[in-house]
XYZ file of C-alpha atoms in Angstrom:
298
model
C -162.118 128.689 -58.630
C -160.442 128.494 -55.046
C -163.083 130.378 -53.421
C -165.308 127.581 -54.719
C -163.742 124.751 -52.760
C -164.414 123.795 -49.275
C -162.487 124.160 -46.074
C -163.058 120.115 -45.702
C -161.303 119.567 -49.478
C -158.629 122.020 -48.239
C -157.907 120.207 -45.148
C -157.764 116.671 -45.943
C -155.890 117.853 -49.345
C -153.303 119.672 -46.208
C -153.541 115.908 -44.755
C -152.251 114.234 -48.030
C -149.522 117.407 -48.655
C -148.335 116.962 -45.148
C -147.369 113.144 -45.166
C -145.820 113.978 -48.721
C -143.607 116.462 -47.534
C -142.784 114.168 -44.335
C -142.307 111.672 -46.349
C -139.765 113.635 -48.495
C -138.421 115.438 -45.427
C -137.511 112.154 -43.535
C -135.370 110.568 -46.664
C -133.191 113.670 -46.872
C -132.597 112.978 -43.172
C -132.093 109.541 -43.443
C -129.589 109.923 -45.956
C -128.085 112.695 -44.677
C -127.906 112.142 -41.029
C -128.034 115.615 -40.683
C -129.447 117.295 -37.287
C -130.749 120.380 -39.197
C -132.681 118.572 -41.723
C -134.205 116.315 -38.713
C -135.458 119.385 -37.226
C -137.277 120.713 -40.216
C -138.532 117.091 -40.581
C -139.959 117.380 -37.092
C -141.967 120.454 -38.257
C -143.635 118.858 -41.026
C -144.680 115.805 -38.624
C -146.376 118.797 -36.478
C -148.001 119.594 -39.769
C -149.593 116.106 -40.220
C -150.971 116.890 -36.956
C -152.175 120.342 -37.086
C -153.894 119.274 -40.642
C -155.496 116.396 -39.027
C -156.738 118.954 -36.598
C -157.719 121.524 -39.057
C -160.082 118.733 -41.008
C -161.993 117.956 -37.220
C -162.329 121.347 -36.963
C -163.986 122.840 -39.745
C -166.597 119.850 -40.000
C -167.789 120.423 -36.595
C -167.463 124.812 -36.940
C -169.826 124.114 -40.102
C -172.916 121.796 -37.878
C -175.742 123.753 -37.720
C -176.801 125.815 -34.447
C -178.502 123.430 -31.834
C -180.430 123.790 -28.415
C -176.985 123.065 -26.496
C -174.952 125.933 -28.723
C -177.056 128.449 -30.604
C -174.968 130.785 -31.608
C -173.431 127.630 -33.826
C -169.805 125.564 -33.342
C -167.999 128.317 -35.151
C -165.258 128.817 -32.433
C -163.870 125.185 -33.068
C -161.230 126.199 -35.082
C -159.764 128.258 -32.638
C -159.480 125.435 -30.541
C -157.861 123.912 -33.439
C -155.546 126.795 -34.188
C -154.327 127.316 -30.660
C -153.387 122.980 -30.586
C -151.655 123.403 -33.490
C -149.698 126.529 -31.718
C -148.931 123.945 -28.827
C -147.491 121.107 -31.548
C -145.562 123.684 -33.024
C -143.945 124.869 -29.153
C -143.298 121.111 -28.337
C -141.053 120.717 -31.731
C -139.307 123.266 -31.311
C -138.502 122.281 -27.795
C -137.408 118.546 -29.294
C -135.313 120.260 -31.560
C -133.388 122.081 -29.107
C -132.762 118.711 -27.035
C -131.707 116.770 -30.366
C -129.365 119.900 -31.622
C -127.589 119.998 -27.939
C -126.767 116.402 -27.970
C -125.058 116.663 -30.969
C -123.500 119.790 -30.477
C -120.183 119.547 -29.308
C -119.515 115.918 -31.863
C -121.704 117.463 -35.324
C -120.798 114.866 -37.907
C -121.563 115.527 -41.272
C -119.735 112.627 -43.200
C -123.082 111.743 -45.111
C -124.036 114.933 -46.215
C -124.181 115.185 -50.173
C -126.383 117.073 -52.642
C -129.097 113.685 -52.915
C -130.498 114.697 -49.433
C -130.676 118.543 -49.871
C -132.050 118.503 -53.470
C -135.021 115.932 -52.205
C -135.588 118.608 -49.147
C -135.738 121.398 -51.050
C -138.275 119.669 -53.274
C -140.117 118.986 -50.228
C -139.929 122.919 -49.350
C -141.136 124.297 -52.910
C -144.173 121.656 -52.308
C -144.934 123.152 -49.154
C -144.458 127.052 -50.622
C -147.405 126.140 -52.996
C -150.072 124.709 -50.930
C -149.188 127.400 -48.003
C -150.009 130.166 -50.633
C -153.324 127.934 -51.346
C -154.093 127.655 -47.611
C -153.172 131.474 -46.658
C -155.162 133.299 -49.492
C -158.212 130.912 -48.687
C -158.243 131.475 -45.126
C -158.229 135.284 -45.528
C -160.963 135.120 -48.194
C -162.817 132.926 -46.042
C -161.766 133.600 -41.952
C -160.777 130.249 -41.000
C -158.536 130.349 -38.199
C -157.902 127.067 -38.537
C -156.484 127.020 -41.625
C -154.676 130.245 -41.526
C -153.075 128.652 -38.690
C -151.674 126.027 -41.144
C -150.843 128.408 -43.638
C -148.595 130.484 -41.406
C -147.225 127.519 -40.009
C -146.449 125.983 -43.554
C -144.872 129.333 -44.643
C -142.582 129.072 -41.465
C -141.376 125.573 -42.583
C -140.904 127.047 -46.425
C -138.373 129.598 -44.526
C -137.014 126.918 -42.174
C -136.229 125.269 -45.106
C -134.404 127.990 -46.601
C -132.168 128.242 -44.064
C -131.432 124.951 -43.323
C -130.562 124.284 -46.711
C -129.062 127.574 -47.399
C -126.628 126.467 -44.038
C -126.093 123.290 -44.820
C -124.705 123.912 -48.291
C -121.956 126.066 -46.711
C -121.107 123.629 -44.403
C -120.483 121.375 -47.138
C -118.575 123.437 -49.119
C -116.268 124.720 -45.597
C -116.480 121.702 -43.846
C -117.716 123.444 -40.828
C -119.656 121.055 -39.173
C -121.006 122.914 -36.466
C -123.461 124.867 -38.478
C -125.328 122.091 -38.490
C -126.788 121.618 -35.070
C -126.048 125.485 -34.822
C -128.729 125.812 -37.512
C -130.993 123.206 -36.243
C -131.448 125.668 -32.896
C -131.735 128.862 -34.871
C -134.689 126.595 -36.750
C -136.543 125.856 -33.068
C -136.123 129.411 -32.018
C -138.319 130.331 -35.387
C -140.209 127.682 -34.987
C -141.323 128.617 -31.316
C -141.543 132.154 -32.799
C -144.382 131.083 -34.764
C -145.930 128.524 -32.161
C -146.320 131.710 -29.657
C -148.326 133.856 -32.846
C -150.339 130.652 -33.771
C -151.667 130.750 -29.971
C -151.991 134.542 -29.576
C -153.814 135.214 -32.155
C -156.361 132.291 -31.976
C -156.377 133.165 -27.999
C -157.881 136.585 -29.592
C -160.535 135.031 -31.452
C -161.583 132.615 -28.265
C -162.108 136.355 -26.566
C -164.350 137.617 -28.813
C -162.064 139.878 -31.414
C -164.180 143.280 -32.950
C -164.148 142.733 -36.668
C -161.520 144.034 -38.241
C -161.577 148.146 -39.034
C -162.448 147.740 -42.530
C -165.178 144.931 -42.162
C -166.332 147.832 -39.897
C -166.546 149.881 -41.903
C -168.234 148.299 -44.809
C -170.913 147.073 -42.026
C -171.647 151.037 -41.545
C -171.927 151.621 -45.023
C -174.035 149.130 -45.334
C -176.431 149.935 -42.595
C -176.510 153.001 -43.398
C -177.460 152.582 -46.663
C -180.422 150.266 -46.539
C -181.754 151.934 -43.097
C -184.344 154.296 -45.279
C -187.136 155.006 -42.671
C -185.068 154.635 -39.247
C -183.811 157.650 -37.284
C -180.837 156.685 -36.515
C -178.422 153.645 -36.146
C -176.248 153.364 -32.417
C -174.258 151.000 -30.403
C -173.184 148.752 -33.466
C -170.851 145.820 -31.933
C -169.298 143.195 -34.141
C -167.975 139.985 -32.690
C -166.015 137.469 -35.388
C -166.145 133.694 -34.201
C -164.550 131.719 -37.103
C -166.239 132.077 -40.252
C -168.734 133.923 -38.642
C -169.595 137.299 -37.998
C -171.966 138.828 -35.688
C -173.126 142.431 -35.562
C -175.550 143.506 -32.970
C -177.270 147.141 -33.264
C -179.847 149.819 -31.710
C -182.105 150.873 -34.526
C -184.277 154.224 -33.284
C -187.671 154.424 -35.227
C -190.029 157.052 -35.032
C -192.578 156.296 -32.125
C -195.521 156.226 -34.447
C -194.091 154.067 -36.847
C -195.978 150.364 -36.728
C -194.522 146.888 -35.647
C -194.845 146.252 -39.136
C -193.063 149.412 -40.842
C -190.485 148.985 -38.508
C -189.657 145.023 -38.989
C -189.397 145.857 -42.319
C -186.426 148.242 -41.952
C -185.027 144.994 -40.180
C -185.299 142.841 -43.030
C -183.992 145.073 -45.254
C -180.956 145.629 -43.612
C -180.234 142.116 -42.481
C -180.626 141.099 -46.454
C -178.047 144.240 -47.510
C -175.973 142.637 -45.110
C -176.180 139.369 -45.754
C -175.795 139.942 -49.575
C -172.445 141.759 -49.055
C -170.670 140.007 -46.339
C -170.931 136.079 -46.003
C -171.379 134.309 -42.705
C -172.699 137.693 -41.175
C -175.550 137.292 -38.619
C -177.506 140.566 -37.381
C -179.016 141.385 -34.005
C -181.376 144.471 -34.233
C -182.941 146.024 -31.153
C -185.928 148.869 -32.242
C -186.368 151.642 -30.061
C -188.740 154.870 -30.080
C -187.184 158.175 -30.958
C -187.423 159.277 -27.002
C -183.829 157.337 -27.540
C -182.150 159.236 -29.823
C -178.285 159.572 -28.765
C -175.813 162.553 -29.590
C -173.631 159.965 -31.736
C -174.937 157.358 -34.223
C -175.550 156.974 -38.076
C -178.573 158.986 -39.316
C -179.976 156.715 -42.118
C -179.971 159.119 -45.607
């Protein structure tokens, strides 16, 4: 059933989940006063953002090739992904700033179990829908919102901590854990901003498919490839949801336009029926081309 709904219905429902938990997140502060907890509201503000960001994304990586981009808009969320990595950098910079000020006077007079019970409500909230986000995006191979899935399952751990901290500090009386937690929080949380970036940086650079995806591209090919000499040079390229694979196919110099087109099709539709978003580039050559490596079609 998830694999059914669409990365727009996952991204405005990330919208909705996002001012719920900030919502949440923001009374436990407010009743709390408590420089932790105002840190791992800041992160869910970021994820308001970074959802808002997500939805923009995949509605313009899913318009349809035009004259001015061909290849399609699938590299959007990457754009997306990498802004969100930014967000997350900047919050945990403001949480180091807010944590210092309060460093050397932490007060922790209003701290009671009201404010940590509604934040860790907010945190098993954000557990479920970043186990919604994380398995869709890998089934799927939106950066976008694997970006907000990662970035959710950081806050879920945040959370942990800071109310995992907190609760000894109410039980000691040790005040200081609490802006000493809120800076262990922006250290994580600037942890995660730098893989956010990284990783959609490799995407922007054209990333090779991933070794398995190669693999089952081979099979594939070689597979349906009945008639052609041999397969070389195959190059993969992901760009979002999208996956491009780009090949030299070596046909017997006799063979017709014809014979040999068909080869073509019938590889591009094994393809296509096994691996979604996939988009093949197929250059035909005569057999005066034959290479000492490549795939020799059974």
């Amino acid at each position: 059933m998830l694999k059914s709904v669409s990365a727009e219905r996952l991204a405005i429902g990330s919208i909705a989940v996002s001012l719920l938990v900030l919502g949440l997140k923001l009374l436990a502060w407010w009743v709390t006063g408590s420089v932790a907890l105002y840190s791992d509201a800041l992160e869910s503000l970021v994820n308001v953002g970074g959802a808002a960001l997500a939805l923009v994304a995949v509605w313009y990586a899913q318009l349809p090739a035009d004259s001015g981009h061909p290849y399609g808009h699938h590299k959007a969320e990457y754009f997306s992904a990498v802004a969100e990595g930014i967000m997350i950098v900047v919050a945990a910079l403001l949480i180091v700033h807010q944590a210092l000020e309060v460093l050397w006077a932490p007060d922790l007079s209003d701290l009671g179990p009201l404010g940590l019970v509604v934040n860790g409500a907010a945190m098993l909230i954000n557990l479920g829908w970043a186990r919604v986000l994380i398995v869709w995006a890998r089934r799927n191979h939106s950066p976008a919102l694997a970006a907000s899935g990662r970035h959710l399952m950081s806050d879920v751990w945040t959370s942990v901590g800071v109310l995992g901290g907190l609760i000894v500090a109410l039980l000691t009386g040790w005040a200081v854990l609490d802006p000493v937690l809120a800076i262990i929080v922006a250290l994580n949380i600037l942890r995660e901003g730098v893989i956010v970036i990284s990783s959609s940086v490799g995407g922007l650079m054209d990333s090779a498919a991933e070794p398995g995806e190669q693999k089952q591209i081979e099979t594939i090919i070689h597979k349906a490839a009945n008639g052609a000499l041999q397969i070389h040079d195959i190059r993969t390229r992901r760009a979002g949801q999208a996956l491009f694979v780009e090949f030299h196919m070596v046909v017997s110099a006799a063979m017709t336009v014809a014979a040999s087109h068909e080869i073509c099709d019938r590889i591009e539709a094994a393809l296509q029926a096994e691996i979604s978003g996939i988009h093949a580039t197929i250059h035909v050559e005569p057999d005066n081309k034959l290479e000492p490596v490549g795939i020799n079609p059974s």
